[in-house]
mmCIF file of C-alpha atoms and ligand atoms in Angstrom:
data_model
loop_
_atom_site.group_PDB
_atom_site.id
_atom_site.type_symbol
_atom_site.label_atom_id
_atom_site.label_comp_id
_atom_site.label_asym_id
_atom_site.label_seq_id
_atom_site.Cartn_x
_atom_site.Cartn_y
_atom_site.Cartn_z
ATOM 1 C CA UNK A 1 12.156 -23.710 -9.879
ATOM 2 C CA UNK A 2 10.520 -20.942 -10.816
ATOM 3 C CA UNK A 3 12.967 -17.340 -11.154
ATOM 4 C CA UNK A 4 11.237 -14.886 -8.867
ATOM 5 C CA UNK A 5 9.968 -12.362 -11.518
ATOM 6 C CA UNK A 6 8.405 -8.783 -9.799
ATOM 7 C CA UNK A 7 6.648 -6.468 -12.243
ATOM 8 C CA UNK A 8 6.337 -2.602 -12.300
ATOM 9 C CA UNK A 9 2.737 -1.860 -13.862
ATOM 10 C CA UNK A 10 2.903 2.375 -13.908
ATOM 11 C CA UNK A 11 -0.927 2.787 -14.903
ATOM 12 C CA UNK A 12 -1.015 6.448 -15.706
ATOM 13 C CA UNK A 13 1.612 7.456 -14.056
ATOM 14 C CA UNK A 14 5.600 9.548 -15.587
ATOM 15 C CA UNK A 15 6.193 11.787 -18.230
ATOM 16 C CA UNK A 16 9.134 10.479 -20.609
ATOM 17 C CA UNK A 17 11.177 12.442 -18.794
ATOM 18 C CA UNK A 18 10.356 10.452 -15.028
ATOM 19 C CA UNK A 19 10.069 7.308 -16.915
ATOM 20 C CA UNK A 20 13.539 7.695 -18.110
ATOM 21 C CA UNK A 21 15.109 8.634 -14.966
ATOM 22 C CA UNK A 22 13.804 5.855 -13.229
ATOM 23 C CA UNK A 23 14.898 3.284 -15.707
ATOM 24 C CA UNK A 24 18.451 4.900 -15.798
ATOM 25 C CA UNK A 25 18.616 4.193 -12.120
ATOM 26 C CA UNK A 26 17.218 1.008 -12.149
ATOM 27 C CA UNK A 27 19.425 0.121 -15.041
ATOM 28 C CA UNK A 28 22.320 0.170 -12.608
ATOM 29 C CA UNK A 29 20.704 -0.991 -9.585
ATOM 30 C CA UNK A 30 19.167 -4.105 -10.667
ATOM 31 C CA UNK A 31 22.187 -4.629 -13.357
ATOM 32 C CA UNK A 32 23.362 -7.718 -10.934
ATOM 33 C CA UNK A 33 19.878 -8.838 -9.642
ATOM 34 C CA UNK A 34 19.381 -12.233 -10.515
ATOM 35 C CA UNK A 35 15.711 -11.817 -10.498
ATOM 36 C CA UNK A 36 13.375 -11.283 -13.402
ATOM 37 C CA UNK A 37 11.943 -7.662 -13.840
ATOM 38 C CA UNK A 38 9.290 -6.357 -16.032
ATOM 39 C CA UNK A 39 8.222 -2.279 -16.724
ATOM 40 C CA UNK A 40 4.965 -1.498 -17.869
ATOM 41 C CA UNK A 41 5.199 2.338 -18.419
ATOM 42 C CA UNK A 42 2.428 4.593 -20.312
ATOM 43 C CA UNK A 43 2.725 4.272 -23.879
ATOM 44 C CA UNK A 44 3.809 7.510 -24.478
ATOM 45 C CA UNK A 45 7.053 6.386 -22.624
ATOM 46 C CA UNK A 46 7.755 2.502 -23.937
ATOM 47 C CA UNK A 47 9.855 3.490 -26.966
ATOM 48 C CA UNK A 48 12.186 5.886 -24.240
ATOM 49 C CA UNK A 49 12.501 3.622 -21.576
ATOM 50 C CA UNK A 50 12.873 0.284 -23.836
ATOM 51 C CA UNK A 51 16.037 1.846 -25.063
ATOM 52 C CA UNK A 52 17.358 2.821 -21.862
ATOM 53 C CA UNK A 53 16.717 -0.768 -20.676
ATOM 54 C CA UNK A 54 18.542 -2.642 -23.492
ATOM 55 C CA UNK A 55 21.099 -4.767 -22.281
ATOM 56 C CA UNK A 56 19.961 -4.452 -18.622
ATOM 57 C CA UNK A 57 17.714 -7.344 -17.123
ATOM 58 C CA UNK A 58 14.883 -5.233 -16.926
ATOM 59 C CA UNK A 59 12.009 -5.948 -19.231
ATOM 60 C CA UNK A 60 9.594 -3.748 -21.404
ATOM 61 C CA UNK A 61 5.706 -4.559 -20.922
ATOM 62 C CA UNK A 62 2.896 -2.435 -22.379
ATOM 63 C CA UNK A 63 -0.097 -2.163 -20.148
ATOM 64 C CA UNK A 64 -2.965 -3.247 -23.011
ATOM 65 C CA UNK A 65 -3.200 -3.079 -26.868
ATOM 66 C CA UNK A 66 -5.970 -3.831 -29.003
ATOM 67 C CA UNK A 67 -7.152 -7.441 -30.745
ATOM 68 C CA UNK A 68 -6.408 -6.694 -34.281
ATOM 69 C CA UNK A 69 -3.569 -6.204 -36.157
ATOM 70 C CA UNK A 70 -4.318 -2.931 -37.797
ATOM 71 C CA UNK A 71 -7.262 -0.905 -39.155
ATOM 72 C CA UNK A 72 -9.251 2.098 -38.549
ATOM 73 C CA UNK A 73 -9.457 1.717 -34.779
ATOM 74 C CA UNK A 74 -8.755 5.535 -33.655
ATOM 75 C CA UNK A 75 -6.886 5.745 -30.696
ATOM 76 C CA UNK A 76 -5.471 2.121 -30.295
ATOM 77 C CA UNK A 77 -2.175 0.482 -30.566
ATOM 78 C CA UNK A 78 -1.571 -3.022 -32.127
ATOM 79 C CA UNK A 79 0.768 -5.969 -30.726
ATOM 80 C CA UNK A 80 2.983 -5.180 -33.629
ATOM 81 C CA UNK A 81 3.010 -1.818 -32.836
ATOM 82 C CA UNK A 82 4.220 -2.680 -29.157
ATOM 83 C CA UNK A 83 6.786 -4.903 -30.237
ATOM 84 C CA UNK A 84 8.216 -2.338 -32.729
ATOM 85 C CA UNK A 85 8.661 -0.255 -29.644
ATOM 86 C CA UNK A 86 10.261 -2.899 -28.058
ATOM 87 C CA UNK A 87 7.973 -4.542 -25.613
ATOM 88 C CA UNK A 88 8.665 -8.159 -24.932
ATOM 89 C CA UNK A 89 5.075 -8.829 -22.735
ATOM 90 C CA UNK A 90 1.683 -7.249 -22.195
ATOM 91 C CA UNK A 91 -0.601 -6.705 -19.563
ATOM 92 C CA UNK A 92 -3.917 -8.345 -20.698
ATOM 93 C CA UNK A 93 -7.022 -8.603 -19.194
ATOM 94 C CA UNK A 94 -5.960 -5.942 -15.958
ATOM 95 C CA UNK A 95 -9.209 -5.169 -13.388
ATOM 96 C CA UNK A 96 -9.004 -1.728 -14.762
ATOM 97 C CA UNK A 97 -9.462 -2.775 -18.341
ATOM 98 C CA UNK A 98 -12.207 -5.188 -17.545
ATOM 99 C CA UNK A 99 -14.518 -3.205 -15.026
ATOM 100 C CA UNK A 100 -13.853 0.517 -16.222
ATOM 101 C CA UNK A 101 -13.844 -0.315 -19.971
ATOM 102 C CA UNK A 102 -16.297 -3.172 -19.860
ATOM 103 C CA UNK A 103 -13.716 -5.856 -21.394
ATOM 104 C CA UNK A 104 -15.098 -9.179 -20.928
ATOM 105 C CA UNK A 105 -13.254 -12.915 -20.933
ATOM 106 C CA UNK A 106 -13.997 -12.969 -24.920
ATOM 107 C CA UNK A 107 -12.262 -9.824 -25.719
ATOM 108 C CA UNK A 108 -9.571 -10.672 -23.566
ATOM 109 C CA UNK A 109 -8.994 -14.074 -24.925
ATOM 110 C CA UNK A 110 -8.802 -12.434 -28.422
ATOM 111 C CA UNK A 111 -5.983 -9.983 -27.485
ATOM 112 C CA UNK A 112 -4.025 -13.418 -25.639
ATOM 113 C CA UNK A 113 -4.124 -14.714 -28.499
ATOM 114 C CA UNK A 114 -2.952 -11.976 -30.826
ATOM 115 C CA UNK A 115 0.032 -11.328 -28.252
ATOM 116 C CA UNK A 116 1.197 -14.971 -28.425
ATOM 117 C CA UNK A 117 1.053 -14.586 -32.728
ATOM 118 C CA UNK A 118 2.898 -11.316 -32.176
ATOM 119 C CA UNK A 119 5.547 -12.503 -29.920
ATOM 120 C CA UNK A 120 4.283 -10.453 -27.155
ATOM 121 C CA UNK A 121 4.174 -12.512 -23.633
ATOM 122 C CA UNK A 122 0.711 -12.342 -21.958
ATOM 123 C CA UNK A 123 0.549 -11.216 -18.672
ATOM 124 C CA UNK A 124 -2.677 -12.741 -18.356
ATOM 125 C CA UNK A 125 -4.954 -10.963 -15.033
ATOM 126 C CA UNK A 126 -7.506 -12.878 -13.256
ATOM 127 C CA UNK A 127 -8.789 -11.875 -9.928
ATOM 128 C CA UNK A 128 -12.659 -11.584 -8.246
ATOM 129 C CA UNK A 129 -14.065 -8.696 -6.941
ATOM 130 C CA UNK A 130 -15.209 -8.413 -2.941
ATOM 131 C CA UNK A 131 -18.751 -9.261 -3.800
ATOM 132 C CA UNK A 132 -17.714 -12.818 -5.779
ATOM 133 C CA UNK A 133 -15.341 -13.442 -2.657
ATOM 134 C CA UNK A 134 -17.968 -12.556 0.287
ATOM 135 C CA UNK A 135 -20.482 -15.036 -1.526
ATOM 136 C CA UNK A 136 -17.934 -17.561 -1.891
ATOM 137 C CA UNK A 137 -17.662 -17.497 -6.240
ATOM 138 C CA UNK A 138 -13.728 -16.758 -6.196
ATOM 139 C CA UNK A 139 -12.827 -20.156 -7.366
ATOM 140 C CA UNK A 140 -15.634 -20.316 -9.928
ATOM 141 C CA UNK A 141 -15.351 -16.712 -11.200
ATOM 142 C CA UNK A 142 -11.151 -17.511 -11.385
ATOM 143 C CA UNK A 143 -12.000 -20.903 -13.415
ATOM 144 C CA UNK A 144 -14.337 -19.178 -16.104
ATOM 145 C CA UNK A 145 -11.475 -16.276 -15.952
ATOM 146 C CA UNK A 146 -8.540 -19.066 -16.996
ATOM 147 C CA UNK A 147 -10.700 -21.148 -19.035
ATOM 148 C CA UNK A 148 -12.462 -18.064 -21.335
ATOM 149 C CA UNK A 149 -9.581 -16.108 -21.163
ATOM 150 C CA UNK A 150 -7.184 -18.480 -22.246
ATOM 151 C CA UNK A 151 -9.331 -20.488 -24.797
ATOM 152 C CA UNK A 152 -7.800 -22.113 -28.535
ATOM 153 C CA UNK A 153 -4.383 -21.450 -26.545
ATOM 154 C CA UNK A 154 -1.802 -24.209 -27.203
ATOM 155 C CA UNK A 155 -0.126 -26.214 -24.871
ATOM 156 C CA UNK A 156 3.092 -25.072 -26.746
ATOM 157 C CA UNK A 157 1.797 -21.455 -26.302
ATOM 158 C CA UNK A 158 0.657 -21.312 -22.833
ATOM 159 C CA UNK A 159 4.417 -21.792 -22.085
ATOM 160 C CA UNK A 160 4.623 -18.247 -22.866
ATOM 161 C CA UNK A 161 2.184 -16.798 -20.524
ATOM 162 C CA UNK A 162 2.632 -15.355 -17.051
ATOM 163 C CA UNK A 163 -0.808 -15.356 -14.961
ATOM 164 C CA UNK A 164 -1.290 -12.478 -12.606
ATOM 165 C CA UNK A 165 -3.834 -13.346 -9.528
ATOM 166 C CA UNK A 166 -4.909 -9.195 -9.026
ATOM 167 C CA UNK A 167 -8.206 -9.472 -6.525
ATOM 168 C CA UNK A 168 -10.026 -6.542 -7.235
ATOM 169 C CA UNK A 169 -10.555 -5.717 -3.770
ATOM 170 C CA UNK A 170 -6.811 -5.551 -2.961
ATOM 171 C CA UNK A 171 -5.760 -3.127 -5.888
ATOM 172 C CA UNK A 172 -4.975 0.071 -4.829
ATOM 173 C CA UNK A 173 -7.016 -0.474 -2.078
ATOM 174 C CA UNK A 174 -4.230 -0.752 0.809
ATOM 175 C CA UNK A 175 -5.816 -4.077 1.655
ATOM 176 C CA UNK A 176 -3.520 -7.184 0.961
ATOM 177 C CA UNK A 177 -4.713 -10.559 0.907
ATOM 178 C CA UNK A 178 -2.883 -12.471 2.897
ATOM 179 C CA UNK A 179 -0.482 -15.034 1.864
ATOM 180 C CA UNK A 180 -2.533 -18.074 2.469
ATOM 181 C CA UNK A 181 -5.887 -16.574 0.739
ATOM 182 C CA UNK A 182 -3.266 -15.853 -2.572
ATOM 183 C CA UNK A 183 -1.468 -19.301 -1.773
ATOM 184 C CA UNK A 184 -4.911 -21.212 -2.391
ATOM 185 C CA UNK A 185 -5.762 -18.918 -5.508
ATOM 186 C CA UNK A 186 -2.414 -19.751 -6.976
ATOM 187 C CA UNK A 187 -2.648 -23.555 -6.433
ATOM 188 C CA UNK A 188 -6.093 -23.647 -7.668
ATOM 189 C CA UNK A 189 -4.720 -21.435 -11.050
ATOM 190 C CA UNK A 190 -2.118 -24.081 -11.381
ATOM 191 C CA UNK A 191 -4.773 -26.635 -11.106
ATOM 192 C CA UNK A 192 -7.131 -25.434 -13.423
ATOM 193 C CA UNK A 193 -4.062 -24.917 -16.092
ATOM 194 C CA UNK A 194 -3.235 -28.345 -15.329
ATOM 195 C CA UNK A 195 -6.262 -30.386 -16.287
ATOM 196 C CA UNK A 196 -6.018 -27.921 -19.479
ATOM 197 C CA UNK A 197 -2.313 -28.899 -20.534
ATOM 198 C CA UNK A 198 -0.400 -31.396 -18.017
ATOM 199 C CA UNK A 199 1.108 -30.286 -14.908
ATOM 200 C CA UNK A 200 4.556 -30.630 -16.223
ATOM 201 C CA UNK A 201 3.568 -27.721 -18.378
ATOM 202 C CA UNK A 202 1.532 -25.988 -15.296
ATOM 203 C CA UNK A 203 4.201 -26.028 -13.071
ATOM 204 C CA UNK A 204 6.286 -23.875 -14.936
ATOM 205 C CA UNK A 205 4.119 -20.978 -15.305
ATOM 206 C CA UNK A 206 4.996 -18.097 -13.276
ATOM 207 C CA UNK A 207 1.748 -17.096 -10.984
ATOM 208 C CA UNK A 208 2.480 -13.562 -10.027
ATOM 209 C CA UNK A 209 0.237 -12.129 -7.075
ATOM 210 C CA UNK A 210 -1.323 -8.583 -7.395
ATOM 211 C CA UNK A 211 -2.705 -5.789 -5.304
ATOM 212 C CA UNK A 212 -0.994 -3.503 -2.631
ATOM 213 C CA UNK A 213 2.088 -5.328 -2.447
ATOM 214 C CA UNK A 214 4.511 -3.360 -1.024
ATOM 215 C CA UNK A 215 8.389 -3.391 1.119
ATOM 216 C CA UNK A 216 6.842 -5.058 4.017
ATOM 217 C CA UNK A 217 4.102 -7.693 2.489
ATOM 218 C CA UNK A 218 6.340 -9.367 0.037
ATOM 219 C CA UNK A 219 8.317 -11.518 1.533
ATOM 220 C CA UNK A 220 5.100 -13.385 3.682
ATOM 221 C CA UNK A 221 3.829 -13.524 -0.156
ATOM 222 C CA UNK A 222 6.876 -15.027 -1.702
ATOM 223 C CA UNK A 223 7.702 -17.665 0.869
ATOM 224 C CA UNK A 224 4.232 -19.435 -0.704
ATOM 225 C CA UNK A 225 5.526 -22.057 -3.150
ATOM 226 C CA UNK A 226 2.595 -21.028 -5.568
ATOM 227 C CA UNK A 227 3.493 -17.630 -5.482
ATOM 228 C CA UNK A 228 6.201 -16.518 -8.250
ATOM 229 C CA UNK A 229 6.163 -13.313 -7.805
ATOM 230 C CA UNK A 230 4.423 -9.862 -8.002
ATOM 231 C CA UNK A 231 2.747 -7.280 -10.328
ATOM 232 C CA UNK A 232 2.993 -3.986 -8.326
ATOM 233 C CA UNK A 233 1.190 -0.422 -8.790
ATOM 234 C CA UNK A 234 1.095 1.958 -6.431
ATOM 235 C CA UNK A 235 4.937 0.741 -4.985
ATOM 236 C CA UNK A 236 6.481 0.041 -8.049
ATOM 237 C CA UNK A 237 6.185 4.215 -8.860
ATOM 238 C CA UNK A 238 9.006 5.500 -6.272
ATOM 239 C CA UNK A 239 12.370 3.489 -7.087
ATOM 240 C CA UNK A 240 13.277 2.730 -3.250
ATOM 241 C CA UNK A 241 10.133 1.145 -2.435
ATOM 242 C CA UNK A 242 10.292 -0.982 -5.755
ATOM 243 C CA UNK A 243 14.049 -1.817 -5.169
ATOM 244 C CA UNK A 244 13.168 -3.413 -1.763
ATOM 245 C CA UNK A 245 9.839 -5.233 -3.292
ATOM 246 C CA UNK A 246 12.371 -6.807 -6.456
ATOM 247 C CA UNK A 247 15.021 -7.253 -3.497
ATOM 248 C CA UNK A 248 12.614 -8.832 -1.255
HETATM 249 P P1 PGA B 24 -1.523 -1.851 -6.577
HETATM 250 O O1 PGA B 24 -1.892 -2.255 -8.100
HETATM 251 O O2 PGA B 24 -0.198 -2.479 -6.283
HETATM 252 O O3 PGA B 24 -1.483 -0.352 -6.587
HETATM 253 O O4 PGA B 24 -2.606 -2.403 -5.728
HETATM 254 C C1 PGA B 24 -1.610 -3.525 -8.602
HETATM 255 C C2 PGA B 24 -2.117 -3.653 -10.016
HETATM 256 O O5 PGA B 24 -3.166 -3.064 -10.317
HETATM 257 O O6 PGA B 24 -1.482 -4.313 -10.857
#
């Protein structure tokens, strides 16, 4: 069995100051949870709320970092860097990333596999847009996604990696897919992962679902056995709403 694990991703969103009063409080409300939690504040605030976090079962993610390790790369921030600031995962490969800063499946697959050298866990986003859906490409578009993005990965390194099924169409859009639409995504993720390394190793990967999840969708989503658990924007920025989503 799979711990449910529900992750906060905070785009551009809190000053230090916000980002540090909402980890204080989730700090002590999810101090007895059971459940796995992740942040993913701005960069600006990782160092802040990583130390706030410490000790608490609340988890620091950045939401990107670059492919190489250092250099002249103005404006960028390395998976040592993160790490160093006391990240434990990364968002990689996010919609955002890939359609508003043109990252494509080889770029991505270089910054997986920098994360897993740096000891960074990959949150690893696949996800088609309406078009690819309405014309019936979601399962190939999701297969080139898992196979590109997560090429010259190890069986013993995929271990380490947490998929996140984000359709574009449902982010920030207010429009959920339903459970059984993300159910057959998920098992078809597992699937594809599973003629790559063995089920045995498949089945353990936590497939989290993405895209206008919210208090009242998430419990239809997590009674799917595919679905592990959920990678949440727009909810995950007021602390109520996000305790109910992680309390589900
Ligand atoms: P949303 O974003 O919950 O606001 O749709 C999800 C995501 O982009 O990870």
């Amino acid at each position: 069995m799979i711990k449910p694990l529900i992750a906060a991703n905070w785009k551009m969103n809190k000053t230090i100051a916000e980002a540090e009063d909402f980890a204080m409080q989730a700090k002590k409300k999810f101090a007895a949870i059971g459940r796995d939690i992740i942040f993913a504040p701005p960069y600006t605030a990782l160092y802040a709320v990583g130390k706030i976090l410490k000790g608490s079962p609340v988890h620091l993610a950045a939401q990107n970092m670059h492919w190489a390790e250092k250099g002249a790369f103005t404006g960028e921030v390395s998976a040592a860097m993160l790490v160093d600031a006391g990240c434990d995962y990364v968002i990689i490969g996010h919609s955002e990333r890939r359609t508003i800063f043109s990252e494509d499946n080889r770029l991505i697959n270089q910054k997986v596999v920098v994360a897993l050298k740096s000891n960074l866990k990959p949150i690893f986003c696949i996800g088609e847009t309406l078009e690819e859906r309405e014309s019936e490409k979601t399962f190939d578009i999701l297969r080139q996604q898992l196979q590109q993005g997560l090429n010259n990965i190890s069986s013993d390194d995929i271990r380490h990696c947490i998929i996140a099924y984000e359709p574009v169409w449902a982010i920030g859009t207010g429009r959920t897919a339903t459970p059984e639409q993300v159910e057959k995504a998920h098992s078809f993720t597992r699937k594809v992962i599973g003629n790559l390394h063995g089920a045995a190793i498949s089945d353990n990967i936590p497939i989290l679902y993405g895209g206008s999840v919210n208090p009242e969708n998430v419990s239809g989503l997590m009674s799917q056995r595919n679905i592990n658990g959920a990678l949440v924007g727009g909810a995950s920025l007021d602390i109520e709403s996000f305790a109910k989503i992680v309390g589900f």
